[in-house]
Coordinates of C-alpha atoms in Angstrom, one line a residue:
E11 CA -24.2 -4.2 5.1
V12 CA -22.1 -4.9 1.9
H13 CA -18.4 -3.7 2.4
S14 CA -16.7 -6.1 -0.9
L15 CA -18.3 -7.6 -4.0
M16 CA -15.7 -9.8 -7.1
Q17 CA -17.0 -11.7 -9.6
D18 CA -14.9 -14.6 -10.1
K19 CA -13.2 -16.0 -13.5
S20 CA -16.1 -18.5 -13.8
G21 CA -18.9 -15.7 -13.0
I22 CA -19.8 -16.2 -9.9
I23 CA -20.1 -13.0 -7.6
W24 CA -18.4 -13.3 -4.2
V25 CA -20.4 -10.6 -1.6
G26 CA -18.5 -9.3 1.6
T27 CA -20.3 -8.4 4.0
Y28 CA -20.8 -7.8 8.5
S29 CA -21.9 -10.9 8.8
G30 CA -19.6 -13.1 6.3
I31 CA -19.2 -13.9 2.8
N32 CA -22.4 -14.3 0.2
I33 CA -21.7 -16.4 -2.9
F34 CA -23.8 -16.3 -5.7
D35 CA -23.5 -18.5 -8.2
P36 CA -26.5 -18.0 -11.6
N37 CA -26.7 -21.6 -12.0
I38 CA -26.7 -23.4 -9.1
K39 CA -27.0 -22.2 -5.6
I40 CA -26.5 -19.5 -2.8
E41 CA -23.8 -20.4 -0.7
H42 CA -23.0 -18.6 3.0
Y43 CA -19.3 -18.4 4.8
K44 CA -19.4 -17.6 8.2
N45 CA -17.0 -17.9 11.6
N46 CA -17.4 -20.5 13.3
P47 CA -15.4 -20.0 16.8
L48 CA -15.7 -24.0 16.7
D49 CA -14.5 -25.0 13.6
K50 CA -10.7 -23.9 12.7
N51 CA -12.0 -24.7 8.7
S52 CA -14.1 -21.1 8.6
I53 CA -12.8 -18.0 7.8
S54 CA -11.9 -16.1 10.6
E55 CA -13.9 -13.7 11.1
S56 CA -17.7 -12.9 9.8
I57 CA -17.0 -9.3 9.5
V58 CA -15.4 -9.2 5.0
T59 CA -14.2 -6.2 4.3
T60 CA -12.5 -7.1 0.8
I61 CA -12.3 -10.6 -2.2
Y62 CA -9.9 -10.7 -4.2
E63 CA -8.9 -13.9 -6.6
D64 CA -5.3 -14.9 -7.6
K65 CA -4.4 -15.8 -10.8
Y66 CA -4.1 -19.5 -9.0
K67 CA -8.5 -19.0 -7.8
Y68 CA -7.9 -18.8 -5.1
L69 CA -9.5 -16.9 -2.8
W70 CA -8.0 -13.8 -1.0
V71 CA -10.2 -12.8 1.5
G72 CA -9.8 -9.7 4.4
T73 CA -11.4 -9.0 7.2
Y74 CA -11.9 -6.5 9.2
S75 CA -9.4 -7.4 12.9
N76 CA -8.5 -10.8 12.3
G77 CA -6.2 -11.6 9.4
I78 CA -6.4 -12.8 6.1
N79 CA -8.4 -16.0 5.0
L80 CA -7.1 -17.7 2.0
I81 CA -9.8 -20.4 0.2
N82 CA -8.8 -22.9 -1.8
R83 CA -12.1 -23.5 -4.2
D84 CA -11.1 -26.8 -5.6
T85 CA -11.0 -28.6 -2.0
G86 CA -13.1 -26.6 0.5
E87 CA -9.6 -25.5 2.9
I88 CA -9.1 -22.4 4.1
I89 CA -5.8 -21.4 5.7
R90 CA -6.1 -18.1 7.8
L91 CA -3.3 -15.9 7.4
G92 CA -2.3 -12.7 10.4
S93 CA 0.3 -11.3 12.4
E94 CA 1.3 -14.1 14.2
G95 CA 0.7 -17.7 14.5
D96 CA 2.2 -20.1 11.8
Y97 CA 1.2 -18.0 9.4
N98 CA 2.2 -14.5 9.9
F99 CA 2.4 -13.1 6.3
I100 CA 1.0 -10.0 7.6
V101 CA 1.8 -6.6 9.4
S102 CA -1.7 -6.1 10.9
D103 CA -5.1 -8.3 11.5
Y104 CA -7.2 -5.5 10.1
I105 CA -7.0 -5.8 6.4
N106 CA -8.7 -2.8 4.4
Y107 CA -8.5 -4.0 0.8
I108 CA -6.2 -6.9 -1.3
T109 CA -5.3 -7.0 -4.7
G110 CA -2.5 -8.7 -7.0
Y111 CA 0.0 -8.4 -9.9
K112 CA 1.5 -11.9 -11.2
D113 CA 3.0 -13.6 -8.4
E114 CA 2.6 -10.9 -6.1
I115 CA -0.2 -10.2 -3.8
Y116 CA -0.4 -6.6 -2.5
V117 CA -2.5 -6.2 1.4
A118 CA -3.8 -2.5 2.4
T119 CA -3.8 -2.3 6.5
D120 CA -4.2 0.2 9.3
Y121 CA -0.8 -0.5 10.1
G122 CA 0.9 -0.5 6.4
L123 CA 1.3 -2.3 3.2
N124 CA 2.3 -6.0 2.8
I125 CA 3.3 -7.4 -0.6
I126 CA 3.5 -11.9 -0.8
N127 CA 4.7 -13.3 -3.2
T128 CA 3.1 -16.5 -4.1
N129 CA 5.3 -18.6 -5.7
T130 CA 8.4 -18.1 -2.7
K131 CA 6.1 -17.2 -0.2
E132 CA 8.0 -14.4 0.8
S133 CA 6.2 -11.8 3.0
F134 CA 8.0 -7.6 2.5
T135 CA 6.3 -5.1 4.7
Y136 CA 6.1 -1.5 4.2
T137 CA 5.6 1.0 6.6
E138 CA 6.5 4.8 7.7
N139 CA 9.4 3.5 8.9
N140 CA 10.4 2.6 5.2
G141 CA 9.0 5.8 2.9
L142 CA 5.4 5.0 3.2
V143 CA 3.7 8.5 3.7
E144 CA 1.0 7.1 6.0
N145 CA 0.7 3.3 7.3
N146 CA -3.0 3.9 7.2
I147 CA -3.9 2.6 3.3
K148 CA -7.3 2.1 2.9
N149 CA -7.1 0.9 -0.8
L150 CA -4.5 -0.2 -3.8
F151 CA -4.7 0.2 -7.4
V152 CA -2.3 -1.7 -10.2
D153 CA -2.9 -0.2 -13.3
S154 CA -1.8 -1.4 -16.8
S155 CA 1.9 -1.0 -16.6
G156 CA 2.4 -3.1 -13.3
N157 CA 2.2 0.2 -11.2
L158 CA 0.9 0.1 -7.6
W159 CA -0.6 3.1 -6.3
I160 CA -1.7 3.4 -2.8
G161 CA -4.8 5.2 -0.9
S162 CA -4.3 6.3 2.4
A163 CA -6.4 8.2 5.5
N164 CA -4.3 11.0 4.6

């Protein structure tokens, strides 16, 4: 089952599925990323819900219930971002959508919205407690003026 499709700046197509990430490079090969509990450099979960490429060509891979995987395409390194641990940048590990604008990454979760500044590495959380109509954010869109549009479950 396909959950997310994204074509990066180099033309490679990334497909997020219930069994990991399939990568289709029209010039070379097909690759597959999936979770391996014995490998800390694998993605944190195989159910991939969203994929976003930032301006530095890092891939932000959201999962159904195990946070975000930040993939460095040049080195192959995968950094796991979650609601706990060393890289606890997000309010929830249930990731619905990721997008960005300039130096900010926007993360829609079941428990609110996170905005991560890629320069300062600061993360801000928005929930019903500080202005959101609902915590269960399903989709995000940044328009040509830089305005963030938020779609919720209700």
